[in-house]
Coordinates of C-alpha atoms in Angstrom, one line a residue:
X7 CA 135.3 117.6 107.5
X8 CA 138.5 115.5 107.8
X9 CA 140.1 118.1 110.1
X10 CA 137.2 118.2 112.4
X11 CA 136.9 114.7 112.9
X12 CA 140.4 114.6 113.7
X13 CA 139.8 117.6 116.6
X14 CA 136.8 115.3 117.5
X15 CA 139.0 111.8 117.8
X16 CA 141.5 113.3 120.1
X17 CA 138.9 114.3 122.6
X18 CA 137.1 111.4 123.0
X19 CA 140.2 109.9 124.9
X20 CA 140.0 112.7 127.1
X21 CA 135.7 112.5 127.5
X22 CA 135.5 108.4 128.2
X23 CA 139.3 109.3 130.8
X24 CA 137.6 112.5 132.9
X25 CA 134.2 111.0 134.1
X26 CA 132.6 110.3 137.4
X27 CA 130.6 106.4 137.2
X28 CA 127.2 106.8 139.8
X29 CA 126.0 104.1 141.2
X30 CA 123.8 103.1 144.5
X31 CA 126.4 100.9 146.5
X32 CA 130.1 100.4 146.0
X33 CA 131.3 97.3 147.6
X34 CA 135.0 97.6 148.2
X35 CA 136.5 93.9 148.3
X36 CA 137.4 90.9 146.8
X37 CA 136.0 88.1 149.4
X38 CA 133.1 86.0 149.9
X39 CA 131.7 89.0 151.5
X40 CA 132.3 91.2 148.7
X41 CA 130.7 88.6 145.9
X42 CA 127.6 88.5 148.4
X43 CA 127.4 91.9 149.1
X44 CA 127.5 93.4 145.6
X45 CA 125.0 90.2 144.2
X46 CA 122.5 91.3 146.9
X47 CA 122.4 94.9 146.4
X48 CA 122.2 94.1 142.7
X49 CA 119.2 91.3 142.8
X50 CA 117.6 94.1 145.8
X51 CA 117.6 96.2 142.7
X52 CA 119.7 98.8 142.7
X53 CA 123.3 99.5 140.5
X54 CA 126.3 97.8 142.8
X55 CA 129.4 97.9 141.7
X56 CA 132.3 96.0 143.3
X57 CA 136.0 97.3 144.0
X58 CA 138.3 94.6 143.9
X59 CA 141.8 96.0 143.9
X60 CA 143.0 92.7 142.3
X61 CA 142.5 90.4 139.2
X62 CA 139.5 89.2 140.3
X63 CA 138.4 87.5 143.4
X64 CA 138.8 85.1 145.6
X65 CA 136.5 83.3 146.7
X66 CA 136.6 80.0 148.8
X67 CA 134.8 76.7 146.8
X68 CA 131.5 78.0 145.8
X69 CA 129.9 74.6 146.5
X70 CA 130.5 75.6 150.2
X71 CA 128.5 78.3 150.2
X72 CA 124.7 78.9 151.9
X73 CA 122.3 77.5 150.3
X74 CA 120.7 81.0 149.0
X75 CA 119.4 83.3 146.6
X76 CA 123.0 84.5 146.2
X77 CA 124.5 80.9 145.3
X78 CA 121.4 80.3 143.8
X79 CA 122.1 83.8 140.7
X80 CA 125.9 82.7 140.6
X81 CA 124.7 79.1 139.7
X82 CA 122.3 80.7 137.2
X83 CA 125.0 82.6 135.3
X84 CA 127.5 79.3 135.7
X85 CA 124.9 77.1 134.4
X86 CA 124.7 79.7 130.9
X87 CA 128.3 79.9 130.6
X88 CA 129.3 76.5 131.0
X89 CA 126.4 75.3 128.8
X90 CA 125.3 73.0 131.2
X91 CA 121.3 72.0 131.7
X92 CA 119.9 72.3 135.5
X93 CA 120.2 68.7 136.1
X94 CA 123.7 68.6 135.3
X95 CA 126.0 69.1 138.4
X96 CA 128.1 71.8 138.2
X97 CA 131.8 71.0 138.3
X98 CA 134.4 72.2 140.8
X99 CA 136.1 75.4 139.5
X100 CA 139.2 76.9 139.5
X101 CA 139.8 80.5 140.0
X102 CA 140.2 81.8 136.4
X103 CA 136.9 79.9 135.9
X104 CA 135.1 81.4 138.2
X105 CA 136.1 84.6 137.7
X106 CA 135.6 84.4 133.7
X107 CA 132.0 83.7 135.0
X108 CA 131.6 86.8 137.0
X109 CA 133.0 89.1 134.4
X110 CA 130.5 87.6 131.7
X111 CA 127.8 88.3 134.8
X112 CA 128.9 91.6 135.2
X113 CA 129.1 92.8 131.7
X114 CA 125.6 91.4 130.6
X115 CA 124.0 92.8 133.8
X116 CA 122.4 96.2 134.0
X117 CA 122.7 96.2 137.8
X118 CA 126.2 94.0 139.0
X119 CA 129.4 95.7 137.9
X120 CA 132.9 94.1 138.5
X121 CA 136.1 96.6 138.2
X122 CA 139.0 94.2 138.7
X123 CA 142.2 96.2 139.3
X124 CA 141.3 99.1 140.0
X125 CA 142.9 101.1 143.1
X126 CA 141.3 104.5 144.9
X127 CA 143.8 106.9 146.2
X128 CA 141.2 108.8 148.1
X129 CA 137.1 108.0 149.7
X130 CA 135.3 111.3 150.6
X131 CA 131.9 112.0 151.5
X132 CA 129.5 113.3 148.9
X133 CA 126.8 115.0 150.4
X134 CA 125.0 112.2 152.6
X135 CA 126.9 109.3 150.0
X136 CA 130.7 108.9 149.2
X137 CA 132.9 109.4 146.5
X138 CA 135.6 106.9 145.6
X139 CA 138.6 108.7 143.3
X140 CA 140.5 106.3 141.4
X141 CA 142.7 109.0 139.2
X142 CA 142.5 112.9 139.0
X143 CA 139.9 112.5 136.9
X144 CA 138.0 109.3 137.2
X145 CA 135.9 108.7 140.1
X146 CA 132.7 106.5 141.6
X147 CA 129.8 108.4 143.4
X148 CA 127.8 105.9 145.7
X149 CA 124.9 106.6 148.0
X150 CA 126.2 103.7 150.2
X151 CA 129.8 102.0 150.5
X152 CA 130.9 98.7 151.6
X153 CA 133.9 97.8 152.8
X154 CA 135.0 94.1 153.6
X155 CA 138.9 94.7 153.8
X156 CA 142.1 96.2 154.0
X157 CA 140.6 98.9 156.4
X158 CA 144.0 100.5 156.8
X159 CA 143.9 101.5 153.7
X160 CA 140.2 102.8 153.7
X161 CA 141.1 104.6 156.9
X162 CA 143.8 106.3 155.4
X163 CA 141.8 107.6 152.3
X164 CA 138.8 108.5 154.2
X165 CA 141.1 110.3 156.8
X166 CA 139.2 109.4 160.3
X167 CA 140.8 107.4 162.9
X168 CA 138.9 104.2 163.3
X169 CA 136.1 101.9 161.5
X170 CA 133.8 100.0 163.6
X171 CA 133.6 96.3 162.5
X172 CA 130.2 94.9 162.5
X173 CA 129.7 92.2 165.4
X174 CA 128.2 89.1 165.3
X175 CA 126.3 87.6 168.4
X176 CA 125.7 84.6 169.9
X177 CA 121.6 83.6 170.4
X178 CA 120.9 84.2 174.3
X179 CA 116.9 83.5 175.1
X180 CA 117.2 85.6 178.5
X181 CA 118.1 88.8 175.6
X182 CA 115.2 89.3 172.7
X183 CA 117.9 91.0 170.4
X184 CA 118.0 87.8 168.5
X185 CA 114.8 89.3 166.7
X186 CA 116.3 92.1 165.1
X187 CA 118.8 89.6 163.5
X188 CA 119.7 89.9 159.7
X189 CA 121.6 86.9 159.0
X190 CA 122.1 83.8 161.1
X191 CA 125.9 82.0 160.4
X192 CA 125.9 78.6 159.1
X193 CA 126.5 76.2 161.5
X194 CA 126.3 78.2 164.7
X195 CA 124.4 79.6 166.8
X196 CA 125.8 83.2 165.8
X197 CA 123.7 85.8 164.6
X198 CA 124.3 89.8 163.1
X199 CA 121.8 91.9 164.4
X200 CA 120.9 94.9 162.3
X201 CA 121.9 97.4 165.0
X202 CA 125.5 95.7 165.1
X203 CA 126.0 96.7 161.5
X204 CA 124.4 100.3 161.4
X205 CA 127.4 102.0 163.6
X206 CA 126.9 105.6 164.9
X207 CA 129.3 108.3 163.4
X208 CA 129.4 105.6 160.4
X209 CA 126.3 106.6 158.3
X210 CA 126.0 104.8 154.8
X211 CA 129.1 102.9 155.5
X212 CA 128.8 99.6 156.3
X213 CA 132.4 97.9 157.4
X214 CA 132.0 94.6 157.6
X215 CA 134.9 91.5 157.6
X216 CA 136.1 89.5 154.7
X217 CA 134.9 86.1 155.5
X218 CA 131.5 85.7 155.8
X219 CA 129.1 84.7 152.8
X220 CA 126.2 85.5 154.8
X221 CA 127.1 88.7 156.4
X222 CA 128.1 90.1 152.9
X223 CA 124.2 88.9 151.6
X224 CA 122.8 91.1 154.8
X225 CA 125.0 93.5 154.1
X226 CA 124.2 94.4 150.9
X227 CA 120.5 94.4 151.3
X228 CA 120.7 96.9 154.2
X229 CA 122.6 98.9 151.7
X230 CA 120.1 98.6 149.2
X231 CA 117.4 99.6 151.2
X232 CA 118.9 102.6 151.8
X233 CA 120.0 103.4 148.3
X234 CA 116.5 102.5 147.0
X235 CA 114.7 104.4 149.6
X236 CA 116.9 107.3 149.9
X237 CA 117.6 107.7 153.0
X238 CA 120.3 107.3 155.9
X239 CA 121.5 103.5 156.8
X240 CA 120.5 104.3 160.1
X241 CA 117.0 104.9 159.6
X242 CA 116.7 101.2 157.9
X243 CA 113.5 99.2 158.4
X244 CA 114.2 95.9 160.5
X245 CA 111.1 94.1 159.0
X246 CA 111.9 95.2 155.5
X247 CA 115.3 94.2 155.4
X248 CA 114.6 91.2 157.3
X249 CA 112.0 90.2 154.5
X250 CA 114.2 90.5 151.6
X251 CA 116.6 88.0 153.2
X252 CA 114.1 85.6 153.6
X253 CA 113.1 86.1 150.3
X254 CA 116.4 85.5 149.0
X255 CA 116.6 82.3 151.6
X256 CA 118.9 83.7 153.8
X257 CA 118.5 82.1 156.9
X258 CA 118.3 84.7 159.6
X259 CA 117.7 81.9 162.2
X260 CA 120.8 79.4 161.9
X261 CA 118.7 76.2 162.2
X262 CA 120.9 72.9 162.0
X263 CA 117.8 70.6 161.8
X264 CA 115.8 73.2 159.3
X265 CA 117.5 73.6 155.8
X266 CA 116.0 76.3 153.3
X267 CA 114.9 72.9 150.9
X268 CA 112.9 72.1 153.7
X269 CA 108.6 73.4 152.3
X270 CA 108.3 74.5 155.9
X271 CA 111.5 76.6 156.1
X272 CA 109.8 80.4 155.8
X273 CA 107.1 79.7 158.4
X274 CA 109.8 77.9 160.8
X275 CA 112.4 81.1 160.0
X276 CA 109.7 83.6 161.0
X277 CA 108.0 81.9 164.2
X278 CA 111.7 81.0 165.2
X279 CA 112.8 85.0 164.9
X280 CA 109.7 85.8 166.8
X281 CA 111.0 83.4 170.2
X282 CA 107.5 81.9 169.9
X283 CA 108.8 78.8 169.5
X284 CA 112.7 78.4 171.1
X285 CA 115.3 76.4 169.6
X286 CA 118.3 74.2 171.8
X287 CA 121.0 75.2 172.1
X288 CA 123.7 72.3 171.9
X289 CA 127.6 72.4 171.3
X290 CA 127.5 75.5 169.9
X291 CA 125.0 75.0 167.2
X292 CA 121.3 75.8 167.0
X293 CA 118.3 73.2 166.7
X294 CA 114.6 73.9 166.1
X295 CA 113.5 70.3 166.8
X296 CA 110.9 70.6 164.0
X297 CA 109.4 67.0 164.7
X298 CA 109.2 67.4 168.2
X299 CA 105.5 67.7 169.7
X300 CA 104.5 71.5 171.7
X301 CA 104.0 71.6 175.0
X302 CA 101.4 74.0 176.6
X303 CA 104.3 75.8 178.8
X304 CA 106.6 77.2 176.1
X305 CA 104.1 78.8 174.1
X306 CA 102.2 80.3 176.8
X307 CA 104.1 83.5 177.9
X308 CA 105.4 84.5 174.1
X309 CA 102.3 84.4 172.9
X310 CA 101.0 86.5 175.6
X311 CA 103.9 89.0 175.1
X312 CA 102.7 89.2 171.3
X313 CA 99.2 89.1 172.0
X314 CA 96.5 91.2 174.2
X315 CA 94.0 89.0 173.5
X316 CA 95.9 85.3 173.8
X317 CA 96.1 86.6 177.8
X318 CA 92.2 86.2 178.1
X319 CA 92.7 82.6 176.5
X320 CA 95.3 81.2 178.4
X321 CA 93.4 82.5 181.1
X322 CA 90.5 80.4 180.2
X323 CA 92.5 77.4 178.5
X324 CA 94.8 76.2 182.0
X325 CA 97.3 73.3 181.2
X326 CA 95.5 72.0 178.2
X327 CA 97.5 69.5 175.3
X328 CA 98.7 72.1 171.9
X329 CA 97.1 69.8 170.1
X330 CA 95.0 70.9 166.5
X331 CA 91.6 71.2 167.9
X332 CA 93.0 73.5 170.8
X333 CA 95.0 75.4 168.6
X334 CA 92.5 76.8 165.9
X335 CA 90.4 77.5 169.0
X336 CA 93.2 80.2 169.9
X337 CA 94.1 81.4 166.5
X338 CA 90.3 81.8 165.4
X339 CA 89.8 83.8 169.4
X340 CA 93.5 85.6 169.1
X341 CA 92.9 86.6 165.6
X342 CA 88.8 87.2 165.4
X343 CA 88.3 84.1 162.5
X344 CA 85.1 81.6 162.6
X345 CA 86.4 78.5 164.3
X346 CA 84.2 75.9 161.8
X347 CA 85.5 78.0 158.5
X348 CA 89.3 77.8 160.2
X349 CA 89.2 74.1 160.7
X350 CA 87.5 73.3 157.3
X351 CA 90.7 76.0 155.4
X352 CA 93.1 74.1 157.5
X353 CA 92.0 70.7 156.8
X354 CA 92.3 71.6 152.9
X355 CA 95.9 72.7 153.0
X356 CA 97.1 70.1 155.8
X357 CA 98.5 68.1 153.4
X358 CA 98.5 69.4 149.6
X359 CA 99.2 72.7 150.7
X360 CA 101.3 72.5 154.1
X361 CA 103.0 69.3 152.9
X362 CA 102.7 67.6 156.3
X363 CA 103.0 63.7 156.5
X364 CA 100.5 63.8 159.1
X365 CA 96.7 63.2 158.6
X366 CA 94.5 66.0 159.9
X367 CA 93.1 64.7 163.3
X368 CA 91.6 67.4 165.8
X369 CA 93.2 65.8 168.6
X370 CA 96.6 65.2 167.8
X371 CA 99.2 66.9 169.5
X372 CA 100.9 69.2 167.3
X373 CA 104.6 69.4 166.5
X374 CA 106.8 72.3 166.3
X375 CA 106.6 72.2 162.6
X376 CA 102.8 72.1 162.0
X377 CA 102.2 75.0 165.0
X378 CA 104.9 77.2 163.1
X379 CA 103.0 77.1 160.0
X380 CA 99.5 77.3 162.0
X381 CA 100.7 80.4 163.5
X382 CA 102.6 81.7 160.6
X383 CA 99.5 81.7 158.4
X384 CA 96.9 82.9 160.9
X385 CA 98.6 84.9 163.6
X386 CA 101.4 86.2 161.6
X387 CA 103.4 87.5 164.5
X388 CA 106.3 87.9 162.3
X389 CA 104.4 90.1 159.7
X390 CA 102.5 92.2 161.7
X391 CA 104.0 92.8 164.9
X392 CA 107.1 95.2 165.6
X393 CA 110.2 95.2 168.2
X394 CA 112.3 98.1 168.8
X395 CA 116.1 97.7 168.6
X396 CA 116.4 95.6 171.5
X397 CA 114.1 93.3 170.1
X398 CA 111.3 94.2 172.8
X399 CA 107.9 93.4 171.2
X400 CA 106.0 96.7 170.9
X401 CA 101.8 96.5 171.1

């Protein structure tokens, strides 16, 4: 017995050393876009582990980051390992801090996995995924890889010539690709579109740079959709992907004047993507001028491009004031509802539900803010109508 438990103790080294670690995305990184890559993929659903090649990360002050579902899980885990109650501020943090954080996070978690110092010498496909080897015999299978840095070094293991970089763009109303956007940068008018991160000849690997919290969140979710689903990164579903953000308060739609505290923030995000309602464009920033009133002329052709049926009501309506009355009369027409039974719903949610400081008046003009939520919730042009990759509406 003694002897074979002595056999059996000098191979475990040898079992736990020569093993291959599966997982759905491996983020390769140690930046802001790494943390928010991995987090996403991770609170998407799916088994992320991050690469980062170094002691830990490093990240910029966390208290500078989006206000997001991201932010919003690291604060969760800081908040149980600090001991601190959610009305307690959480302190500025150093690096080992913050770090010491993430590693509790990633060895309670089923789904985030941190590997600090640990270097690849090679990246290979793996059927349709990729294979990261770290020794002769210790490797990490993923279905979809990130990478946010050191591409020399990622070019030189995976032996091709060139990565594409994903792109960011700036919001330009005379172009509708602003609707396929997947994450809108804070403080600008900048936008990634979903097509600038799924690169041809660069399937289920997404290449993205090291800086940018919100372009790691998108990032990650694209990669999780197509770990979850199976299938190739550049088969992704726009709308899909596009919800999950939201849903994790990315804003796709980089509003200065529209923060995700605001109870209107989903229904603005979604009517903004949409070009329904257009935003100003001013010193390089963008602004949804929520409080400002809607004027017959800017809604007139986008809703017409969404709708077959708004073209028979404009047609009928000429020049008329936006105002309550006018507008239930086009969603109830546009979207085949009772006009009396719309009004009465409408007047019941105006303030308790809606959260408008308003009072419900049939003739008042209506701002940007109460349209976006009247057509959010009625219309849903968001929801239920599709662009293709140019961000052309398609009926």
């Amino acid at each position: 017995m003694k002897k074979l438990f002595f056999v059996l103790a000098l191979l475990i080294p040898v079992v736990i050393y020569a093993q291959t670690i599966k997982t759905d995305v491996l983020v390769l990184g140690n930046s802001n876009a790494a943390f928010a890559a991995g987090v996403q993929a991770s609170e998407s659903g799916v088994n992320a582990i991050i690469l980062t090649q170094s002691d830990g990360f490093k990240l910029g002050d966390y208290r500078n980051f989006p206000e997001n579902g991201v932010t919003k899980a690291f604060e969760k885990r800081a908040r149980k390992s600090l001991k601190l109650a959610d009305t307690v501020a959480i302190p500025e943090m150093n690096y080992q801090i913050l770090n010491a954080i993430i590693k509790t996070w990633s060895d309670s978690s089923k789904l985030f996995d941190v590997i600090n110092n640990a270097s690849y010498y090679e990246i290979k496909r793996s059927r349709s995924g990729w294979e990261a080897k770290l020794t002769k015999d210790k490797s990490i299978k993923a279905k979809v890889l990130i990478v946010t840095d050191h591409a020399d070094r990622i070019l030189s293991a995976l032996k091709i010539p060139s990565l594409k970089i994903a792109e960011t763009s700036t919001i330009n109303y005379s172009e509708n690709v602003y609707r396929t956007t997947i994450g809108g940068l804070q403080r600008t008018s900048n936008f990634l579109s979903l097509y600038n991160l799924l690169i041809p000849d660069q399937e289920n690997i997404l290449y993205i740079g090291a800086d940018s919290f919100e372009i790691g969140q998108a990032a990650g979710a694209t990669a999780a959709y197509g770990a979850f689903y199976k299938t190739k990164t550049s088969l992704s579903n726009l709308k899909r992907i596009q919800g999950e953000l939201l849903a994790y308060k990315l804003s796709l739609m980089p509003f200065e004047d529209v923060k995700v505290i605001d109870s209107n923030w989903l229904a603005i995000q979604k009517v903004g993507i949409t070009g329904i309602l257009k935003a100003d464009i001013k010193d390089g920033k963008l602004f949804f001028n929520p409080e400002k009133e809607v004027a017959y002329n800017e809604i007139k052709q986008p809703i017409k491009d969404y709708y077959y049926k708004a073209q028979i009501w404009f047609d009928d309506h000429h020049n008329i004031p936006i105002n309550l009355e006018n507008t239930i009369s086009m969603v109830s027409y546009v979207g085949n509802k009772a006009v009396d039974a719309t009004k009465t719903e409408i007047e019941k949610k105006w303030n308790k539900n809606y959260k408008f400081s308003s009072k419900y008046d049939l003739k008042k003009v209506l701002t940007r803010r109460e349209f976006s939520v009247i057509i959010n919730e009625y219309l849903k042009p968001f929801d239920v109508v599709n662009v293709d990759r140019t961000g052309r509406v398609i009926r």
